Tab-separated table of C-alpha atoms in Angstrom:
chain	number	residue	atom	x	y	z
A	1086	MET	CA	-2.213	-31.624	5.822
A	1087	THR	CA	-2.096	-35.384	5.424
A	1088	PRO	CA	-5.619	-36.776	5.734
A	1089	THR	CA	-6.041	-38.405	9.149
A	1090	THR	CA	-8.520	-40.884	10.477
A	1091	ALA	CA	-11.208	-38.873	12.228
A	1092	PRO	CA	-14.052	-40.290	14.330
A	1093	ALA	CA	-16.954	-41.461	12.199
A	1094	SER	CA	-19.212	-38.781	13.690
A	1095	ALA	CA	-16.766	-36.008	12.709
A	1096	ARG	CA	-16.370	-37.404	9.205
A	1097	GLY	CA	-20.132	-37.595	8.909
A	1098	GLU	CA	-20.592	-33.998	10.055
A	1099	GLU	CA	-18.011	-32.752	7.557
A	1100	ALA	CA	-19.598	-34.713	4.726
A	1101	ASP	CA	-22.990	-33.267	5.660
A	1102	THR	CA	-21.515	-29.743	5.681
A	1103	LEU	CA	-19.948	-30.195	2.245
A	1104	ALA	CA	-23.172	-31.636	0.822
A	1105	ALA	CA	-25.206	-28.755	2.253
A	1106	LEU	CA	-22.790	-26.135	0.873
A	1107	ALA	CA	-22.958	-27.803	-2.545
A	1108	VAL	CA	-26.760	-27.518	-2.423
A	1109	SER	CA	-26.518	-23.828	-1.493
A	1110	ALA	CA	-23.972	-23.185	-4.273
A	1111	ALA	CA	-26.262	-24.841	-6.835
A	1112	ALA	CA	-29.543	-23.340	-5.612
A	1113	VAL	CA	-31.700	-21.930	-8.389
A	1114	ASP	CA	-33.007	-18.377	-8.287
A	1115	GLY	CA	-34.831	-18.144	-5.013
A	1116	GLY	CA	-34.331	-18.823	-1.352
A	1117	VAL	CA	-35.095	-16.047	1.071
A	1118	LEU	CA	-34.531	-13.443	-1.673
A	1119	SER	CA	-34.840	-13.945	-5.404
A	1120	ASP	CA	-32.012	-12.543	-7.503
A	1121	VAL	CA	-34.291	-9.661	-8.527
A	1122	GLU	CA	-35.114	-8.937	-4.879
A	1123	LEU	CA	-31.431	-9.133	-3.978
A	1124	ALA	CA	-30.506	-6.555	-6.627
A	1125	ALA	CA	-33.275	-4.268	-5.384
A	1126	TRP	CA	-32.139	-4.687	-1.766
A	1127	LEU	CA	-28.553	-3.784	-2.645
A	1128	GLU	CA	-29.682	-0.694	-4.549
A	1129	ASP	CA	-31.920	0.335	-1.656
A	1130	ARG	CA	-29.079	-0.074	0.841
A	1131	ARG	CA	-26.848	2.150	-1.300
A	1132	HIS	CA	-29.442	4.904	-1.166
A	1133	THR	CA	-30.144	4.521	2.563
A	1134	GLN	CA	-26.474	4.574	3.592
A	1135	PRO	CA	-25.287	8.021	2.574
A	1136	GLN	CA	-21.716	8.664	3.609
A	1137	ARG	CA	-19.580	11.781	3.417
A	1138	VAL	CA	-15.818	11.349	3.374
A	1139	GLU	CA	-13.817	14.563	3.265
A	1140	ARG	CA	-10.056	14.901	3.187
A	1141	VAL	CA	-8.800	17.175	5.944
A	1142	PRO	CA	-5.396	18.371	7.189
A	1143	PHE	CA	-3.821	16.269	9.910
A	1144	ALA	CA	-4.310	19.221	12.269
A	1145	GLU	CA	-8.094	18.731	11.986
A	1146	LEU	CA	-8.095	15.053	12.940
A	1147	ASP	CA	-10.309	14.754	16.009
A	1148	GLY	CA	-8.736	12.536	18.658
A	1149	TRP	CA	-5.539	11.809	16.706
A	1150	ARG	CA	-2.115	13.382	17.128
A	1151	PHE	CA	1.502	13.045	16.028
A	1152	GLU	CA	3.619	12.193	19.050
A	1153	ARG	CA	6.178	14.834	19.873
A	1154	ASP	CA	9.181	12.506	20.315
A	1155	THR	CA	8.582	9.824	17.626
A	1156	GLY	CA	6.278	11.489	15.126
A	1157	ASP	CA	3.987	8.430	15.300
A	1158	LEU	CA	0.323	9.056	14.531
A	1159	ARG	CA	-1.839	7.718	17.376
A	1160	HIS	CA	-5.358	7.948	18.773
A	1161	ALA	CA	-5.726	9.788	22.070
A	1162	SER	CA	-7.312	6.680	23.668
A	1163	GLY	CA	-4.260	4.562	22.882
A	1164	ARG	CA	-6.579	2.073	21.135
A	1165	PHE	CA	-7.708	1.422	17.547
A	1166	PHE	CA	-4.416	1.612	15.596
A	1167	ALA	CA	-1.288	3.705	15.088
A	1168	VAL	CA	0.889	4.646	12.143
A	1169	HIS	CA	4.613	4.434	12.839
A	1170	GLY	CA	7.799	3.867	10.915
A	1171	LEU	CA	9.349	0.524	10.010
A	1172	ARG	CA	12.913	-0.173	8.891
A	1173	VAL	CA	13.104	-3.310	6.737
A	1174	ARG	CA	15.909	-5.473	5.406
A	1175	SER	CA	14.875	-8.365	3.196
A	1176	ASP	CA	16.291	-10.817	0.664
A	1177	PHE	CA	12.877	-11.001	-1.063
A	1178	GLY	CA	12.328	-8.753	-4.068
A	1179	PRO	CA	14.541	-6.295	-5.931
A	1180	VAL	CA	15.059	-3.803	-3.068
A	1181	PRO	CA	17.135	-5.106	-0.127
A	1182	ALA	CA	16.372	-2.357	2.424
A	1183	TRP	CA	13.884	0.451	2.921
A	1184	ASP	CA	11.913	2.491	5.438
A	1185	GLN	CA	8.136	2.897	5.350
A	1186	PRO	CA	5.117	3.909	7.417
A	1187	ILE	CA	3.029	0.962	8.572
A	1188	ILE	CA	-0.271	0.459	10.389
A	1189	ASP	CA	0.185	-1.118	13.809
A	1190	GLN	CA	-3.094	-2.610	15.041
A	1191	PRO	CA	-2.287	-5.311	17.597
A	1192	GLU	CA	-5.939	-6.059	18.391
A	1193	ILE	CA	-7.474	-9.218	16.964
A	1194	GLY	CA	-10.859	-8.426	15.437
A	1195	ILE	CA	-13.723	-10.727	14.488
A	1196	LEU	CA	-14.833	-11.344	10.914
A	1197	GLY	CA	-17.754	-13.738	11.035
A	1198	ILE	CA	-20.476	-15.097	8.760
A	1199	ALA	CA	-23.587	-16.694	10.260
A	1200	VAL	CA	-25.149	-19.615	8.350
A	1201	ARG	CA	-28.779	-20.706	8.732
A	1202	ASP	CA	-30.854	-23.292	6.904
A	1203	PHE	CA	-34.011	-22.269	5.074
A	1204	GLY	CA	-35.907	-25.210	3.644
A	1205	GLY	CA	-32.782	-27.338	4.002
A	1206	VAL	CA	-30.654	-24.848	2.019
A	1207	PRO	CA	-27.858	-23.029	3.911
A	1208	HIS	CA	-27.974	-19.237	3.619
A	1209	LEU	CA	-25.261	-16.771	4.623
A	1210	LEU	CA	-26.146	-13.653	6.604
A	1211	MET	CA	-24.414	-10.807	4.766
A	1212	GLN	CA	-24.303	-7.158	5.780
A	1213	ALA	CA	-24.554	-4.049	3.619
A	1214	LYS	CA	-21.851	-1.859	5.160
A	1215	SER	CA	-20.378	1.505	4.222
A	1216	GLU	CA	-16.651	2.008	4.758
A	1217	PRO	CA	-14.892	5.370	4.441
A	1218	GLY	CA	-12.239	4.021	2.086
A	1219	ASN	CA	-14.546	2.232	-0.356
A	1220	VAL	CA	-14.685	3.747	-3.827
A	1221	ASN	CA	-18.468	3.274	-3.876
A	1222	GLY	CA	-19.368	3.570	-0.203
A	1223	MET	CA	-21.443	0.472	0.542
A	1224	GLN	CA	-20.253	-3.073	-0.125
A	1225	LEU	CA	-21.281	-6.529	1.067
A	1226	SER	CA	-19.508	-7.484	4.274
A	1227	PRO	CA	-19.632	-10.384	6.753
A	1228	THR	CA	-22.336	-10.635	9.424
A	1229	VAL	CA	-19.829	-9.223	11.913
A	1230	GLN	CA	-16.837	-7.093	10.986
A	1231	ALA	CA	-15.442	-5.525	14.120
A	1232	THR	CA	-12.137	-4.702	15.751
A	1233	LYS	CA	-11.774	-5.370	19.460
A	1234	SER	CA	-12.008	-1.629	20.113
A	1235	ASN	CA	-15.286	-1.610	18.145
A	1236	TYR	CA	-16.978	-4.431	19.999
A	1237	LEU	CA	-15.690	-3.246	23.397
A	1238	ARG	CA	-17.208	0.140	22.412
A	1239	VAL	CA	-14.101	2.198	23.104
A	1240	HIS	CA	-15.594	4.794	20.747
A	1241	GLY	CA	-18.758	4.975	22.875
A	1242	GLY	CA	-20.926	3.875	19.960
A	1243	SER	CA	-23.730	1.346	19.633
A	1244	ALA	CA	-23.306	-2.392	20.162
A	1245	VAL	CA	-22.193	-4.649	17.303
A	1246	ALA	CA	-25.141	-6.674	16.004
A	1247	TYR	CA	-24.919	-10.499	16.119
A	1248	LEU	CA	-21.642	-10.398	18.063
A	1249	ASP	CA	-22.782	-13.014	20.589
A	1250	CYS	CA	-23.223	-15.563	17.784
A	1251	PHE	CA	-19.425	-15.517	17.415
A	1252	ARG	CA	-18.191	-14.760	20.927
A	1253	SER	CA	-20.469	-17.413	22.467
A	1254	PRO	CA	-21.406	-19.899	19.710
A	1255	GLU	CA	-23.581	-22.897	20.482
A	1256	PRO	CA	-21.787	-26.255	20.946
A	1257	GLY	CA	-21.066	-27.838	17.580
A	1258	ALA	CA	-22.043	-24.667	15.690
A	1259	VAL	CA	-18.568	-23.611	14.521
A	1260	VAL	CA	-17.769	-24.441	10.893
A	1261	ALA	CA	-14.494	-22.489	10.735
A	1262	ASP	CA	-12.474	-20.501	13.272
A	1263	VAL	CA	-8.948	-19.459	12.292
A	1264	LEU	CA	-6.637	-16.470	12.669
A	1265	GLN	CA	-5.713	-14.996	9.299
A	1266	SER	CA	-3.350	-12.187	8.360
A	1267	GLU	CA	-4.043	-9.042	6.387
A	1268	GLN	CA	-1.827	-7.085	3.964
A	1269	GLY	CA	1.763	-7.641	5.085
A	1270	SER	CA	2.969	-4.591	3.167
A	1271	TRP	CA	0.674	-2.169	4.996
A	1272	PHE	CA	-0.068	-3.845	8.348
A	1273	LEU	CA	2.399	-4.951	11.021
A	1274	ARG	CA	1.464	-8.480	12.130
A	1275	LYS	CA	-2.247	-7.766	11.756
A	1276	ARG	CA	-4.588	-10.698	12.315
A	1277	ASN	CA	-8.330	-11.233	12.443
A	1278	ARG	CA	-10.374	-14.151	13.677
A	1279	ASN	CA	-12.196	-15.539	10.627
A	1280	MET	CA	-15.304	-17.431	11.723
A	1281	ILE	CA	-18.249	-19.255	10.174
A	1282	VAL	CA	-20.957	-20.300	12.639
A	1283	ARG	CA	-24.282	-22.102	12.225
A	1284	VAL	CA	-27.241	-20.393	13.837
A	1285	GLY	CA	-30.884	-21.279	14.378
A	1286	PRO	CA	-34.237	-19.715	13.470
A	1287	GLN	CA	-33.980	-17.258	16.362
A	1288	VAL	CA	-31.433	-15.276	14.303
A	1289	GLU	CA	-33.237	-12.987	11.887
A	1290	ALA	CA	-31.921	-10.493	9.344
A	1291	GLY	CA	-31.877	-6.890	10.507
A	1292	GLU	CA	-32.392	-3.835	8.345
A	1293	ASP	CA	-28.942	-3.823	6.722
A	1294	PHE	CA	-28.641	-7.624	6.558
A	1295	ALA	CA	-29.872	-10.299	4.145
A	1296	TRP	CA	-29.816	-14.101	3.955
A	1297	LEU	CA	-28.186	-15.168	0.668
A	1298	THR	CA	-27.490	-18.555	-0.831
A	1299	LEU	CA	-23.892	-19.389	-1.600
A	1300	ARG	CA	-24.783	-19.215	-5.298
A	1301	GLN	CA	-25.930	-15.631	-4.862
A	1302	VAL	CA	-22.764	-14.668	-3.007
A	1303	ASN	CA	-20.705	-16.331	-5.747
A	1304	MET	CA	-22.685	-14.410	-8.352
A	1305	LEU	CA	-21.841	-11.124	-6.608
A	1306	LEU	CA	-18.154	-12.097	-6.524
A	1307	GLN	CA	-18.232	-11.791	-10.312
A	1308	GLN	CA	-19.035	-8.066	-10.068
A	1309	ASP	CA	-16.665	-5.158	-9.489
A	1310	ASN	CA	-16.531	-3.757	-5.950
A	1311	VAL	CA	-19.561	-5.532	-4.480
A	1312	VAL	CA	-18.160	-8.115	-2.017
A	1313	ASN	CA	-15.670	-6.532	0.352
A	1314	MET	CA	-12.288	-7.911	1.399
A	1315	ASP	CA	-13.430	-9.031	4.836
A	1316	ALA	CA	-16.258	-11.094	3.361
A	1317	ARG	CA	-13.911	-12.638	0.792
A	1318	THR	CA	-11.382	-13.802	3.379
A	1319	VAL	CA	-14.109	-15.451	5.474
A	1320	LEU	CA	-15.605	-17.111	2.385
A	1321	SER	CA	-12.211	-18.641	1.610
A	1322	CYS	CA	-12.337	-20.401	4.993
A	1323	LEU	CA	-15.460	-22.342	4.018
A	1324	PRO	CA	-14.678	-26.018	3.365
A	1325	ASP	CA	-14.329	-26.516	-0.396
A	1326	TRP	CA	-17.598	-28.176	-1.381
A	1327	ARG	CA	-16.708	-28.933	-5.016
A	1328	ALA	CA	-16.181	-32.574	-5.908
A	1329	ASP	CA	-13.158	-31.972	-8.153
A	1330	ALA	CA	-11.307	-30.194	-5.340
A	1331	ALA	CA	-11.515	-33.139	-2.942
A	1332	ALA	CA	-9.162	-35.591	-4.687
A	1333	VAL	CA	-6.946	-37.167	-2.025
A	1334	THR	CA	-4.530	-38.557	-4.612
A	1335	GLY	CA	-2.987	-36.925	-7.638
A	1336	SER	CA	-1.310	-33.890	-6.101
A	1337	LEU	CA	1.969	-33.022	-7.832
A	1338	HIS	CA	3.681	-32.750	-4.432
A	1339	SER	CA	2.866	-34.716	-1.310
A	1340	ASP	CA	1.408	-32.910	1.684
A	1341	THR	CA	4.699	-33.375	3.527
A	1342	GLU	CA	6.624	-31.821	0.634
A	1343	VAL	CA	4.335	-28.772	0.600
A	1344	ARG	CA	4.696	-28.294	4.367
A	1345	SER	CA	8.452	-28.686	4.126
A	1346	TRP	CA	8.632	-26.136	1.304
A	1347	ILE	CA	6.759	-23.535	3.382
A	1348	THR	CA	8.922	-24.228	6.434
A	1349	ARG	CA	12.118	-24.026	4.386
A	1350	ARG	CA	11.171	-20.671	2.886
A	1351	ARG	CA	10.364	-19.331	6.349
A	1352	ALA	CA	13.676	-20.553	7.696
A	1353	GLU	CA	15.807	-19.393	4.758
A	1354	HIS	CA	14.257	-16.019	3.895
A	1355	GLU	CA	15.881	-13.196	5.831
A	1356	VAL	CA	13.491	-10.424	6.819
A	1357	SER	CA	14.505	-8.011	9.559
A	1358	VAL	CA	12.006	-5.397	10.745
A	1359	THR	CA	12.705	-2.671	13.283
A	1360	PRO	CA	9.953	-0.313	14.450
A	1361	ILE	CA	11.159	3.281	14.310
A	1362	GLY	CA	9.485	6.613	14.810
A	1363	LEU	CA	7.474	7.844	11.843
A	1364	ALA	CA	9.640	10.984	11.912
A	1365	ARG	CA	12.733	8.822	11.282
A	1366	THR	CA	11.525	7.067	8.121
A	1367	GLU	CA	14.045	7.865	5.402
A	1368	GLY	CA	12.619	8.749	1.999
A	1369	TRP	CA	9.276	9.899	3.407
A	1370	ARG	CA	8.102	13.397	4.215
A	1371	ARG	CA	5.248	14.742	6.267
A	1372	GLY	CA	3.186	17.654	4.992
A	1373	PRO	CA	-0.014	19.262	6.292
A	1374	HIS	CA	-2.214	16.755	4.425
A	1375	THR	CA	-0.080	13.657	3.692
A	1376	VAL	CA	2.822	11.514	4.714
A	1377	SER	CA	4.185	10.431	1.355
A	1378	HIS	CA	7.234	8.983	-0.405
A	1379	VAL	CA	9.602	11.544	-1.858
A	1380	ASP	CA	9.344	9.896	-5.299
A	1381	GLY	CA	5.541	9.796	-5.234
A	1382	ARG	CA	5.390	5.981	-5.310
A	1383	HIS	CA	3.907	3.290	-3.078
A	1384	PHE	CA	1.253	5.017	-0.928
A	1385	SER	CA	0.455	8.010	1.255
A	1386	VAL	CA	-1.046	8.391	4.710
A	1387	VAL	CA	-3.928	10.859	4.588
A	1388	ALA	CA	-6.578	12.193	6.985
A	1389	VAL	CA	-10.355	12.070	6.477
A	1390	ASP	CA	-13.470	13.296	8.241
A	1391	VAL	CA	-16.417	10.867	7.992
A	1392	VAL	CA	-20.167	11.230	8.497
A	1393	SER	CA	-22.190	8.011	8.194
A	1394	GLY	CA	-25.729	7.210	9.244
A	1395	ARG	CA	-25.292	3.447	9.477
A	1396	ARG	CA	-22.235	2.933	11.703
A	1397	GLU	CA	-21.751	2.396	15.435
A	1398	VAL	CA	-20.623	6.050	15.554
A	1399	ALA	CA	-22.312	8.667	13.351
A	1400	ALA	CA	-19.225	10.846	12.754
A	1401	TRP	CA	-15.494	10.483	13.275
A	1402	SER	CA	-12.114	11.253	11.756
A	1403	GLN	CA	-9.181	8.946	11.089
A	1404	PRO	CA	-6.018	8.361	9.044
A	1405	LEU	CA	-6.179	6.128	5.960
A	1406	VAL	CA	-3.496	4.618	3.726
A	1407	GLU	CA	-4.001	5.626	0.083
A	1408	PRO	CA	-2.149	3.435	-2.448
A	1409	HIS	CA	-0.646	5.008	-5.567
A	1410	GLY	CA	-1.881	2.845	-8.409
A	1411	THR	CA	-4.169	-0.146	-8.822
A	1412	GLY	CA	-2.830	-3.516	-7.747
A	1413	ILE	CA	-2.977	-6.780	-9.633
A	1414	ALA	CA	-3.251	-10.225	-8.065
A	1415	ALA	CA	-3.332	-13.186	-10.411
A	1416	LEU	CA	-3.571	-16.941	-10.017
A	1417	PHE	CA	-2.447	-19.453	-12.620
A	1418	VAL	CA	-4.511	-22.652	-12.629
A	1419	ARG	CA	-3.901	-25.963	-14.388
A	1420	ARG	CA	-4.960	-29.591	-14.183
A	1421	ILE	CA	-2.279	-32.138	-13.468
A	1422	GLU	CA	-3.480	-35.667	-14.265
A	1423	GLY	CA	-7.009	-34.324	-13.994
A	1424	VAL	CA	-6.509	-32.743	-10.557
A	1425	PRO	CA	-6.818	-28.919	-10.353
A	1426	HIS	CA	-3.719	-27.121	-9.027
A	1427	VAL	CA	-2.843	-23.455	-8.455
A	1428	LEU	CA	0.614	-21.890	-8.710
A	1429	LEU	CA	1.409	-20.215	-5.374
A	1430	ARG	CA	4.397	-18.094	-4.469
A	1431	ALA	CA	6.103	-18.185	-1.074
A	1432	ARG	CA	6.086	-14.449	-0.326
A	1433	ALA	CA	8.063	-12.693	2.383
A	1434	GLU	CA	6.393	-9.471	3.494
A	1435	ALA	CA	7.579	-7.128	6.217
A	1436	GLY	CA	4.360	-7.282	8.215
A	1437	PHE	CA	3.867	-11.054	8.262
A	1438	LEU	CA	3.982	-12.719	11.657
A	1439	SER	CA	5.470	-15.882	10.109
A	1440	VAL	CA	7.869	-14.188	7.616
A	1441	VAL	CA	6.403	-16.073	4.622
A	1442	GLU	CA	2.874	-16.839	3.479
A	1443	LEU	CA	1.676	-18.304	0.208
A	1444	GLY	CA	0.497	-15.626	-2.191
A	1445	PRO	CA	-0.852	-15.515	-5.751
A	1446	THR	CA	1.290	-16.309	-8.784
A	1447	VAL	CA	1.605	-12.547	-9.391
A	1448	GLN	CA	0.966	-9.833	-6.811
A	1449	CYS	CA	2.144	-6.285	-7.395
A	1450	THR	CA	1.309	-2.687	-8.251
A	1451	LEU	CA	2.795	-1.964	-11.662
A	1452	GLU	CA	3.517	1.679	-10.845
A	1453	ASN	CA	5.945	0.594	-8.110
A	1454	TYR	CA	8.138	-1.183	-10.688
A	1455	SER	CA	8.125	1.395	-13.482
A	1456	HIS	CA	11.489	2.824	-12.378
A	1457	LEU	CA	13.168	-0.597	-12.206
A	1458	PRO	CA	14.713	-2.610	-15.063
A	1459	ARG	CA	12.399	-5.227	-16.530
A	1460	LYS	CA	14.509	-8.057	-15.080
A	1461	SER	CA	13.490	-6.777	-11.632
A	1462	TRP	CA	9.767	-7.092	-12.361
A	1463	PRO	CA	7.873	-9.853	-10.517
A	1464	PRO	CA	8.226	-13.331	-12.041
A	1465	TYR	CA	5.494	-14.296	-14.527
A	1466	LEU	CA	4.186	-10.728	-14.822
A	1467	ASP	CA	4.936	-10.699	-18.548
A	1468	GLU	CA	3.241	-14.087	-18.990
A	1469	LEU	CA	0.208	-12.769	-17.137
A	1470	LEU	CA	-0.048	-9.661	-19.312
A	1471	ASP	CA	0.238	-11.830	-22.438
A	1472	ARG	CA	-2.520	-14.213	-21.271
A	1473	ARG	CA	-4.859	-11.794	-19.548
A	1474	ASP	CA	-7.272	-11.557	-22.456
A	1475	LYS	CA	-7.982	-15.277	-21.917
A	1476	ALA	CA	-8.648	-14.947	-18.165
A	1477	VAL	CA	-11.596	-16.885	-16.753
A	1478	TYR	CA	-11.927	-14.307	-13.951
A	1479	ASP	CA	-10.955	-10.625	-14.085
A	1480	VAL	CA	-12.746	-8.459	-11.525
A	1481	LEU	CA	-11.834	-5.172	-9.837
A	1482	LEU	CA	-12.183	-5.539	-6.064
A	1483	SER	CA	-11.603	-3.190	-3.141
A	1484	GLU	CA	-9.207	-3.821	-0.310
A	1485	GLU	CA	-10.189	-3.128	3.309
A	1486	GLY	CA	-12.176	0.114	3.337
A	1487	GLY	CA	-11.735	0.793	7.032
A	1488	ARG	CA	-7.999	1.425	6.721
A	1489	PHE	CA	-7.310	2.025	2.996
A	1490	LEU	CA	-8.633	4.810	0.774
A	1491	ASN	CA	-9.673	3.870	-2.778
A	1492	ALA	CA	-7.481	0.749	-2.654
A	1493	GLN	CA	-8.395	-1.569	-5.518
A	1494	SER	CA	-6.810	-4.543	-7.236
A	1495	HIS	CA	-7.575	-6.443	-10.410
A	1496	TYR	CA	-8.074	-10.063	-9.356
A	1497	VAL	CA	-7.346	-12.375	-12.275
A	1498	ILE	CA	-7.495	-16.154	-12.779
A	1499	VAL	CA	-5.857	-17.656	-15.857
A	1500	GLU	CA	-5.911	-21.283	-16.951
A	1501	VAL	CA	-2.527	-22.336	-18.352
A	1502	GLU	CA	-1.156	-25.272	-20.318
A	1503	ASP	CA	0.928	-28.047	-18.800
A	1504	GLU	CA	4.320	-26.859	-19.963
A	1505	THR	CA	4.349	-23.380	-18.408
A	1506	PRO	CA	5.041	-21.764	-16.057
A	1507	LEU	CA	7.786	-23.716	-14.329
A	1508	GLU	CA	8.338	-24.135	-10.612
A	1509	SER	CA	11.269	-22.692	-8.674
A	1510	GLU	CA	12.248	-22.353	-5.035
A	1511	GLU	CA	9.607	-19.634	-4.652
A	1512	PHE	CA	6.799	-21.285	-6.650
A	1513	ARG	CA	4.918	-24.555	-6.276
A	1514	TRP	CA	1.862	-26.115	-7.893
A	1515	VAL	CA	-0.473	-26.927	-4.989
A	1516	SER	CA	-3.681	-28.931	-5.397
A	1517	LEU	CA	-6.973	-27.369	-4.337
A	1518	ARG	CA	-7.412	-30.014	-1.644
A	1519	GLN	CA	-4.052	-29.011	-0.204
A	1520	VAL	CA	-5.030	-25.330	-0.338
A	1521	ASP	CA	-8.267	-26.176	1.471
A	1522	GLU	CA	-6.270	-27.868	4.217
A	1523	LEU	CA	-3.797	-24.970	4.480
A	1524	LEU	CA	-6.720	-22.581	4.954
A	1525	ARG	CA	-7.830	-24.485	8.041
A	1526	HIS	CA	-4.710	-23.213	9.807
A	1527	SER	CA	-3.344	-19.737	10.517
A	1528	HIS	CA	-0.821	-17.749	8.512
A	1529	ASN	CA	-0.396	-20.063	5.530
A	1530	VAL	CA	-2.250	-18.257	2.729
A	1531	ASN	CA	-2.162	-14.467	2.368
A	1532	VAL	CA	-5.224	-12.260	1.991
A	1533	GLN	CA	-4.819	-11.704	-1.773
A	1534	ALA	CA	-4.566	-15.443	-2.421
A	1535	ARG	CA	-7.570	-16.046	-0.166
A	1536	THR	CA	-9.632	-13.676	-2.317
A	1537	LEU	CA	-8.557	-15.585	-5.415
A	1538	ILE	CA	-9.468	-18.939	-3.846
A	1539	ALA	CA	-12.932	-17.580	-3.017
A	1540	ALA	CA	-13.179	-16.288	-6.603
A	1541	LEU	CA	-12.036	-19.610	-8.070
A	1542	ARG	CA	-14.692	-21.470	-6.108
A	1543	SER	CA	-17.305	-19.035	-7.427
A	1544	LEU	CA	-16.726	-19.982	-11.072
């Protein structure tokens, strides 16, 4: 994370990229689409992407089956993903041990945004994409959002548009290329390749695609359930173009101290995970329509039948994870000697490849804590609830609609005063420049915090 001396050409390229992104973020109404045209395009895409999602019994899942010996839920091809059981022991959080179902998807997919200049202003190629788990069907996604099974066409469907831009980018075209995790509570060691690639005038927008300025994307990030999770995580991997985020000096902790803190939490947190058969998960029961917790908390695994006119395959069925309750992910922000910092928590989650990643100040689903004493609630949750009416960002956003059904979280950013909240072994104030550097590398910042960083940059 410590700034190093790069070749002059590399420093020049990065400075040019930051300057160009700043221009795109400040662009007035206009570009390829005006704001009015953009709103009309989004509305048109909603009408032209009808989607039917129907809950069905597990027995009616086409191509999926529960294995006889383990009870795991798998696709007949052996690809895509599986749902099996996980036995967890952890020193993080109020519950030291539990069993749960978890999605096992070992494939590394591609989430990529193409960037092209129009009149010297960078535009991002965004896709209007329906997902079966989205509360409103269509949301704005990256240029490419595809699992390996998708782009290898295991399902026998149509080819993924623009895939070659990311699998075979031109020399010098890559702006960002990093493996990032997804929800560690619902996925086992799931990673996607987050990419941003420059393209030339030969790349044009197809029917469900549009070139947007960064200002327009940031504007849509202010609206409920418009920009999907996959787009948000890629946006967070853009270099931070804002001048006040680039301060090399003034961080509360040195870069070495931040790295050491992350390493120490990874070394000292104890998280043991053992894959077990779904039939062996204690506290969970399987019925004709759901696999659910005996107390009705956390989430359920359900089955759906999908018909969609704008996907690689027109109709299919699949399992989805349906959370019980709406999540909340909140970031506290403050200036320390004029330098913006965010309060991050070193979170241990069962599905993380690296045991610990940095998450938001608060990340939870309130319904999962209602049965616990208040002292067992997440740190700073009370402070968040007290300050929420003063939030500078409070938007309801969907989680990944390809695996989760109606999964939403309130994403909240609150500016706080100097004296509170305090740091501890789990919490550190990290400058935005340091966050930007952490995002250039894999498995440092979790997907909820990445959404909040993208949101913070949009303000």
